[in-house]
Amino acid sequence: MTEKRTIQAEDLYQLKSVADPQLASNGRDCVFIETVMLEEENKYSSHLYYINVSEKNKPVQWTFGEARNHSPRWSPDGQRVAFVSDRSQKGQIYVLDVKGGEARQLTTCPNGASNPVWSPDGTKIAFNVALKNGESLSSSNKSEEKKDKRPVPLEVDKMKYKSDANGFWEGNYTQVAFVDIQTEETGLLTSGEHDYQLQSWSPDGKYVTVTADLSEEKDQSFLSDVYLINAETKEARKLTESTGYFGSATWSPNGKYIGMLGHEREYKNATLSKIWIYDMEAEKLDCLTKDSDLLIGDYAIGDFQQGAVTLGILWGEDNHSFYFLATDHGNTVVYYGTLEGELYPALLDAQHVYGLSTGGKVDRAVVALSKPSHPGDLFVLHVTSGELEQLTNVNEAFLQETVLANAEPIEFTSSDQWDLHGWIMKPVHFKEGDKVPLILEIHGGPHAMYANTYFHEFQCLAAQGYAVLYINPRGSHGYGQQFVDAVRGDYGGKDYEDLMDAVDYAIANFDFIDENRLGVTGGSYGGFMTNWIIGHTNRFKAAVTQRSISNWISFYGVSDIGYYFTDWQIKSGLNDIETLWKHSPLAYVDKMETPLLILHSEKDYRCPIEQAEQLFIALKDRKKAAKLIRFPEANHELSRSGKPNLRISRLNYIAGWFNEYLN
């Protein structure tokens, strides 16, 4: 038998990601998205696939070419699928008849269209569109002549003028529009100088549910309210009380209740998201999970899956029960709930569920599921028995020829008696008696969670002969409200001690670890912590900091979120420079002796590249071992959704640095 090969960074070109399963109301027909990276074209390609979950035949591809086709949504009668495709450059809404034939383009919006939602009678599709005031919903299909490309000044008069996802604001507002399926006539449901996010359509067709922040002064406003828009008169009615952040609004089949996810920002962005129910008859909103410490939704960190969507609660046909995803102790799991407040786990294994669809049924669901040594596939979940049946095996050939590392869960107690949880990966082809280097990985957020999911970066390091340690220090999601809030105001405090306790635990309990060959890396908050660690200990022989923060004082003014995130997380602002500097890794640069590789994207507006530049120049000025790698045309999301060649270069830089200093 031929020995399996080890994984490489370049295998991202071989791996396929499946996501966003959508089960039709008949409970049998399922459509989903499969995404691959095209090496020669250096881009992503996504396609719709169909499978009958009862017959479990091989999936059938429904779209073709090099485009990204995504967001499939069934018509109420299950005879058509609406989806978004960029085959005509900008993403537009298309509809496909399940009996066959070419997909028909329904929109020609100048800035693209997204998020299709069917009307209950199947005659219209609502969608989101970005428009300038007075701009038309339609544009010519013909290629526009090249416009004058001379640079023009950017006028800025508000603080929220840029975002890492969208770059500089160009005057567009996100509106809700609709298109008639037969006539292809379009119209707007919202307008004005506000952004509206489409949620759902009421079962009787009278209302479209949207979320928006209609505050006049938005620079200091961090709200998301749920509104009902009358589909005929366009009148808006607010359901929430501007007390926090609410969204993911879904209707019960009888139209009596609206379920939504949200919180009232008691702990700023560290507040746990909960389930809320709005009673249409009583006109009252109540929090269904107010007494629970369970985090609703999927907050797991990964670097592989493409096209996963944010889910609200999925109602059953009985109008009082529903399913939802929850983040819990290193897993994302499926829960069953009722209007009476009952909560029961329906799938509680060690896994990452990053997709869920029920088609409105209560007896079974389709889940997208990943584990540390399984990139991801679709499964049928039989709710009564808890049995899982595999529907897809998209990476079967790859997994047959490639060996992956397993992740062993660890639990330990911190130096101040907090329970902590994480994983350790042995190197691939590990032999008893070996002494191997260890790399500590630190996640971003900080309010996120490492999980039982596939992580390509970890697998690549394990394939190179490294043990990989990763934990969820305080500040992470999945372990209750007190735990996630504990990091605020204490960056570099107990969170740092948690990570050092984890390293101590690993060395004491795994005799294969060579404590003289330790490396550390992380991105965003994990990059901050990497910088902090090497300024406070010399136990690590190599470090790689990614998209990091080094100076909270400058971060305040240059990040797209700096002026409020600094206040929320450090609990300080420019009126207290001393505190900001005390929490800045740059303040400890004289103590940094660990060779440091700095990876940063040129268009990172979340943690701008000047954070990397400051640290690099300070280290080089002190004759320290440091190197800076700048990634062009990339933002904060480089490791997850950046250009394929840059993602692979990043992985090879990380491995190369550790190979140089730990071997």
mmCIF file of C-alpha atoms in Angstrom, residues 350-575:
data_model
loop_
_atom_site.group_PDB
_atom_site.id
_atom_site.type_symbol
_atom_site.label_atom_id
_atom_site.label_comp_id
_atom_site.label_asym_id
_atom_site.label_seq_id
_atom_site.Cartn_x
_atom_site.Cartn_y
_atom_site.Cartn_z
ATOM 1 C CA ALA A 350 -17.391 17.366 18.707
ATOM 2 C CA GLN A 351 -17.754 19.249 15.441
ATOM 3 C CA HIS A 352 -18.279 22.582 13.700
ATOM 4 C CA VAL A 353 -21.744 22.889 12.147
ATOM 5 C CA TYR A 354 -21.448 25.805 9.743
ATOM 6 C CA GLY A 355 -24.663 25.278 7.785
ATOM 7 C CA LEU A 356 -28.197 24.158 8.670
ATOM 8 C CA SER A 357 -31.447 23.831 6.715
ATOM 9 C CA THR A 358 -34.730 22.129 7.624
ATOM 10 C CA GLY A 359 -37.126 23.116 4.835
ATOM 11 C CA GLY A 360 -39.585 23.923 7.619
ATOM 12 C CA LYS A 361 -39.642 20.321 8.876
ATOM 13 C CA VAL A 362 -38.983 19.114 12.420
ATOM 14 C CA ASP A 363 -37.934 15.509 11.833
ATOM 15 C CA ARG A 364 -34.728 16.004 9.858
ATOM 16 C CA ALA A 365 -32.276 18.616 8.676
ATOM 17 C CA VAL A 366 -29.296 19.008 6.389
ATOM 18 C CA VAL A 367 -26.125 20.178 8.115
ATOM 19 C CA ALA A 368 -22.758 21.322 6.784
ATOM 20 C CA LEU A 369 -20.230 19.843 9.148
ATOM 21 C CA SER A 370 -16.450 19.977 9.604
ATOM 22 C CA LYS A 371 -13.949 18.381 11.984
ATOM 23 C CA PRO A 372 -10.195 18.968 12.484
ATOM 24 C CA SER A 373 -9.255 16.223 10.001
ATOM 25 C CA HIS A 374 -12.327 16.611 7.743
ATOM 26 C CA PRO A 375 -12.593 19.808 5.653
ATOM 27 C CA GLY A 376 -16.386 19.677 5.418
ATOM 28 C CA ASP A 377 -19.368 17.872 3.898
ATOM 29 C CA LEU A 378 -23.154 17.765 4.014
ATOM 30 C CA PHE A 379 -25.030 15.298 6.220
ATOM 31 C CA VAL A 380 -28.671 14.450 6.871
ATOM 32 C CA LEU A 381 -29.483 14.757 10.562
ATOM 33 C CA HIS A 382 -32.339 12.507 11.710
ATOM 34 C CA VAL A 383 -33.471 14.475 14.711
ATOM 35 C CA THR A 384 -35.273 11.748 16.651
ATOM 36 C CA SER A 385 -32.375 9.304 16.614
ATOM 37 C CA GLY A 386 -29.560 11.820 16.329
ATOM 38 C CA GLU A 387 -28.190 9.759 13.428
ATOM 39 C CA LEU A 388 -26.066 11.422 10.761
ATOM 40 C CA GLU A 389 -26.016 10.199 7.162
ATOM 41 C CA GLN A 390 -23.314 11.569 4.885
ATOM 42 C CA LEU A 391 -24.638 13.176 1.710
ATOM 43 C CA THR A 392 -21.479 14.463 0.032
ATOM 44 C CA ASN A 393 -17.849 13.409 -0.071
ATOM 45 C CA VAL A 394 -16.357 16.232 -2.103
ATOM 46 C CA ASN A 395 -12.755 15.728 -0.980
ATOM 47 C CA GLU A 396 -12.772 11.923 -1.074
ATOM 48 C CA ALA A 397 -9.912 11.549 -3.577
ATOM 49 C CA PHE A 398 -7.775 14.093 -1.746
ATOM 50 C CA LEU A 399 -8.316 12.471 1.654
ATOM 51 C CA GLN A 400 -7.493 9.031 0.285
ATOM 52 C CA GLU A 401 -4.015 10.144 -0.713
ATOM 53 C CA THR A 402 -3.248 12.699 2.019
ATOM 54 C CA VAL A 403 -2.628 12.146 5.726
ATOM 55 C CA LEU A 404 -4.054 14.745 8.123
ATOM 56 C CA ALA A 405 -3.283 15.350 11.776
ATOM 57 C CA ASN A 406 -5.851 14.743 14.479
ATOM 58 C CA ALA A 407 -6.536 17.272 17.226
ATOM 59 C CA GLU A 408 -6.511 15.978 20.809
ATOM 60 C CA PRO A 409 -8.675 18.027 23.186
ATOM 61 C CA ILE A 410 -7.063 19.270 26.385
ATOM 62 C CA GLU A 411 -8.568 20.722 29.548
ATOM 63 C CA PHE A 412 -6.610 22.360 32.330
ATOM 64 C CA THR A 413 -6.883 24.941 35.084
ATOM 65 C CA SER A 414 -5.302 28.372 34.857
ATOM 66 C CA SER A 415 -3.019 29.755 37.535
ATOM 67 C CA ASP A 416 -6.028 31.595 39.022
ATOM 68 C CA GLN A 417 -8.281 28.517 38.839
ATOM 69 C CA TRP A 418 -10.281 29.196 35.666
ATOM 70 C CA ASP A 419 -11.197 26.175 33.559
ATOM 71 C CA LEU A 420 -9.570 26.352 30.123
ATOM 72 C CA HIS A 421 -9.998 24.273 26.999
ATOM 73 C CA GLY A 422 -8.057 23.706 23.797
ATOM 74 C CA TRP A 423 -6.354 21.184 21.532
ATOM 75 C CA ILE A 424 -2.932 19.856 20.633
ATOM 76 C CA MET A 425 -1.942 18.369 17.285
ATOM 77 C CA LYS A 426 0.964 15.959 17.044
ATOM 78 C CA PRO A 427 3.087 16.203 13.916
ATOM 79 C CA VAL A 428 2.072 14.000 11.018
ATOM 80 C CA HIS A 429 4.181 10.784 10.981
ATOM 81 C CA PHE A 430 5.066 11.349 14.639
ATOM 82 C CA LYS A 431 7.191 8.549 16.095
ATOM 83 C CA GLU A 432 7.305 7.680 19.782
ATOM 84 C CA GLY A 433 10.458 9.018 21.352
ATOM 85 C CA ASP A 434 10.654 12.034 19.023
ATOM 86 C CA LYS A 435 11.244 15.487 20.452
ATOM 87 C CA VAL A 436 9.467 18.067 18.313
ATOM 88 C CA PRO A 437 9.056 21.861 18.244
ATOM 89 C CA LEU A 438 5.745 23.356 19.378
ATOM 90 C CA ILE A 439 3.875 26.271 17.810
ATOM 91 C CA LEU A 440 1.317 28.177 19.869
ATOM 92 C CA GLU A 441 -1.527 29.534 17.698
ATOM 93 C CA ILE A 442 -3.676 32.435 18.986
ATOM 94 C CA HIS A 443 -7.034 33.353 17.447
ATOM 95 C CA GLY A 444 -8.323 36.814 16.606
ATOM 96 C CA GLY A 445 -11.405 38.599 17.848
ATOM 97 C CA PRO A 446 -10.753 38.326 20.715
ATOM 98 C CA HIS A 447 -14.430 37.373 20.906
ATOM 99 C CA ALA A 448 -14.279 34.299 18.690
ATOM 100 C CA MET A 449 -13.611 30.602 19.292
ATOM 101 C CA TYR A 450 -11.240 27.919 18.083
ATOM 102 C CA ALA A 451 -13.337 24.856 17.378
ATOM 103 C CA ASN A 452 -13.421 21.231 16.280
ATOM 104 C CA THR A 453 -13.072 22.298 12.669
ATOM 105 C CA TYR A 454 -10.626 21.959 9.793
ATOM 106 C CA PHE A 455 -7.808 24.512 9.852
ATOM 107 C CA HIS A 456 -5.523 24.414 6.822
ATOM 108 C CA GLU A 457 -2.771 26.420 8.512
ATOM 109 C CA PHE A 458 -2.591 23.998 11.423
ATOM 110 C CA GLN A 459 -2.521 20.994 9.098
ATOM 111 C CA CYS A 460 0.334 22.519 7.076
ATOM 112 C CA LEU A 461 2.398 23.093 10.219
ATOM 113 C CA ALA A 462 1.727 19.563 11.511
ATOM 114 C CA ALA A 463 2.825 18.229 8.121
ATOM 115 C CA GLN A 464 6.121 20.103 8.520
ATOM 116 C CA GLY A 465 6.862 18.285 11.774
ATOM 117 C CA TYR A 466 5.452 20.741 14.325
ATOM 118 C CA ALA A 467 3.153 20.092 17.235
ATOM 119 C CA VAL A 468 0.406 22.743 17.244
ATOM 120 C CA LEU A 469 -1.197 24.054 20.446
ATOM 121 C CA TYR A 470 -4.329 26.193 20.344
ATOM 122 C CA ILE A 471 -6.692 27.140 23.152
ATOM 123 C CA ASN A 472 -9.581 29.487 23.894
ATOM 124 C CA PRO A 473 -8.228 31.952 26.474
ATOM 125 C CA ARG A 474 -10.553 34.190 28.433
ATOM 126 C CA GLY A 475 -12.180 36.612 26.038
ATOM 127 C CA SER A 476 -13.163 33.726 23.747
ATOM 128 C CA HIS A 477 -16.748 32.890 22.922
ATOM 129 C CA GLY A 478 -18.394 29.605 23.835
ATOM 130 C CA TYR A 479 -17.802 29.545 27.598
ATOM 131 C CA GLY A 480 -20.372 31.962 28.969
ATOM 132 C CA GLN A 481 -20.794 35.708 29.431
ATOM 133 C CA GLN A 482 -18.318 36.151 32.292
ATOM 134 C CA PHE A 483 -15.597 34.363 30.351
ATOM 135 C CA VAL A 484 -15.972 36.349 27.120
ATOM 136 C CA ASP A 485 -16.145 39.680 28.945
ATOM 137 C CA ALA A 486 -13.085 39.002 31.106
ATOM 138 C CA VAL A 487 -10.572 40.274 28.541
ATOM 139 C CA ARG A 488 -12.021 43.773 28.229
ATOM 140 C CA GLY A 489 -9.769 46.246 29.984
ATOM 141 C CA ASP A 490 -7.193 43.520 30.610
ATOM 142 C CA TYR A 491 -5.433 42.977 27.250
ATOM 143 C CA GLY A 492 -2.057 41.445 28.029
ATOM 144 C CA GLY A 493 -3.157 40.481 31.542
ATOM 145 C CA LYS A 494 -4.946 37.262 32.427
ATOM 146 C CA ASP A 495 -5.353 36.395 28.734
ATOM 147 C CA TYR A 496 -1.549 36.346 28.445
ATOM 148 C CA GLU A 497 -1.315 34.191 31.563
ATOM 149 C CA ASP A 498 -3.871 31.743 30.124
ATOM 150 C CA LEU A 499 -1.691 31.232 27.052
ATOM 151 C CA MET A 500 1.469 30.766 29.108
ATOM 152 C CA ASP A 501 -0.392 28.336 31.373
ATOM 153 C CA ALA A 502 -1.372 26.388 28.254
ATOM 154 C CA VAL A 503 2.259 26.143 27.134
ATOM 155 C CA ASP A 504 3.303 25.054 30.632
ATOM 156 C CA TYR A 505 0.557 22.425 30.670
ATOM 157 C CA ALA A 506 1.559 21.080 27.259
ATOM 158 C CA ILE A 507 5.238 20.798 28.191
ATOM 159 C CA ALA A 508 4.387 19.074 31.477
ATOM 160 C CA ASN A 509 1.943 16.583 29.945
ATOM 161 C CA PHE A 510 3.352 15.801 26.495
ATOM 162 C CA ASP A 511 6.909 14.539 26.728
ATOM 163 C CA PHE A 512 7.443 14.817 22.962
ATOM 164 C CA ILE A 513 7.549 18.632 23.112
ATOM 165 C CA ASP A 514 10.986 20.221 22.967
ATOM 166 C CA GLU A 515 10.617 23.188 25.311
ATOM 167 C CA ASN A 516 13.701 24.801 23.788
ATOM 168 C CA ARG A 517 12.015 25.009 20.362
ATOM 169 C CA LEU A 518 8.820 27.003 20.873
ATOM 170 C CA GLY A 519 7.151 29.227 18.282
ATOM 171 C CA VAL A 520 4.130 31.523 18.480
ATOM 172 C CA THR A 521 1.828 33.072 15.892
ATOM 173 C CA GLY A 522 -1.595 34.643 15.590
ATOM 174 C CA GLY A 523 -3.606 37.181 13.636
ATOM 175 C CA SER A 524 -5.472 40.371 14.563
ATOM 176 C CA TYR A 525 -5.974 40.094 18.341
ATOM 177 C CA GLY A 526 -3.765 37.000 18.016
ATOM 178 C CA GLY A 527 -1.186 39.238 16.348
ATOM 179 C CA PHE A 528 -1.459 41.733 19.204
ATOM 180 C CA MET A 529 -0.916 38.894 21.649
ATOM 181 C CA THR A 530 2.054 37.532 19.663
ATOM 182 C CA ASN A 531 3.638 40.982 19.869
ATOM 183 C CA TRP A 532 2.803 41.201 23.561
ATOM 184 C CA ILE A 533 4.248 37.775 24.322
ATOM 185 C CA ILE A 534 7.666 38.461 22.801
ATOM 186 C CA GLY A 535 7.798 41.735 24.731
ATOM 187 C CA HIS A 536 7.239 39.886 28.010
ATOM 188 C CA THR A 537 9.116 36.590 27.661
ATOM 189 C CA ASN A 538 12.026 35.200 25.676
ATOM 190 C CA ARG A 539 10.909 31.568 25.928
ATOM 191 C CA PHE A 540 9.826 31.523 22.246
ATOM 192 C CA LYS A 541 12.582 31.089 19.676
ATOM 193 C CA ALA A 542 10.539 32.376 16.722
ATOM 194 C CA ALA A 543 7.349 34.376 16.222
ATOM 195 C CA VAL A 544 5.107 35.334 13.324
ATOM 196 C CA THR A 545 2.694 38.218 13.865
ATOM 197 C CA GLN A 546 -0.147 38.676 11.394
ATOM 198 C CA ARG A 547 -2.455 41.688 10.746
ATOM 199 C CA SER A 548 -1.546 42.808 14.247
ATOM 200 C CA ILE A 549 -1.971 45.732 16.613
ATOM 201 C CA SER A 550 1.213 47.207 18.081
ATOM 202 C CA ASN A 551 0.166 50.711 19.171
ATOM 203 C CA TRP A 552 -3.265 51.463 20.615
ATOM 204 C CA ILE A 553 -2.655 55.203 20.456
ATOM 205 C CA SER A 554 -2.392 55.331 16.669
ATOM 206 C CA PHE A 555 -4.878 52.452 16.215
ATOM 207 C CA TYR A 556 -7.542 54.742 17.699
ATOM 208 C CA GLY A 557 -7.442 57.031 14.665
ATOM 209 C CA VAL A 558 -6.417 54.801 11.751
ATOM 210 C CA SER A 559 -8.568 51.670 12.102
ATOM 211 C CA ASP A 560 -12.069 51.589 10.626
ATOM 212 C CA ILE A 561 -13.283 50.654 14.119
ATOM 213 C CA GLY A 562 -10.489 52.200 16.183
ATOM 214 C CA TYR A 563 -12.210 55.059 17.954
ATOM 215 C CA TYR A 564 -14.928 52.871 19.465
ATOM 216 C CA PHE A 565 -13.222 49.461 19.604
ATOM 217 C CA THR A 566 -10.425 50.981 21.703
ATOM 218 C CA ASP A 567 -12.979 52.292 24.179
ATOM 219 C CA TRP A 568 -14.898 49.008 24.263
ATOM 220 C CA GLN A 569 -11.858 46.761 24.638
ATOM 221 C CA ILE A 570 -9.118 48.761 26.385
ATOM 222 C CA LYS A 571 -11.748 50.852 28.200
ATOM 223 C CA SER A 572 -9.746 53.960 27.450
ATOM 224 C CA GLY A 573 -9.379 56.672 24.802
ATOM 225 C CA LEU A 574 -7.106 59.530 23.852
ATOM 226 C CA ASN A 575 -7.881 61.205 27.171
#
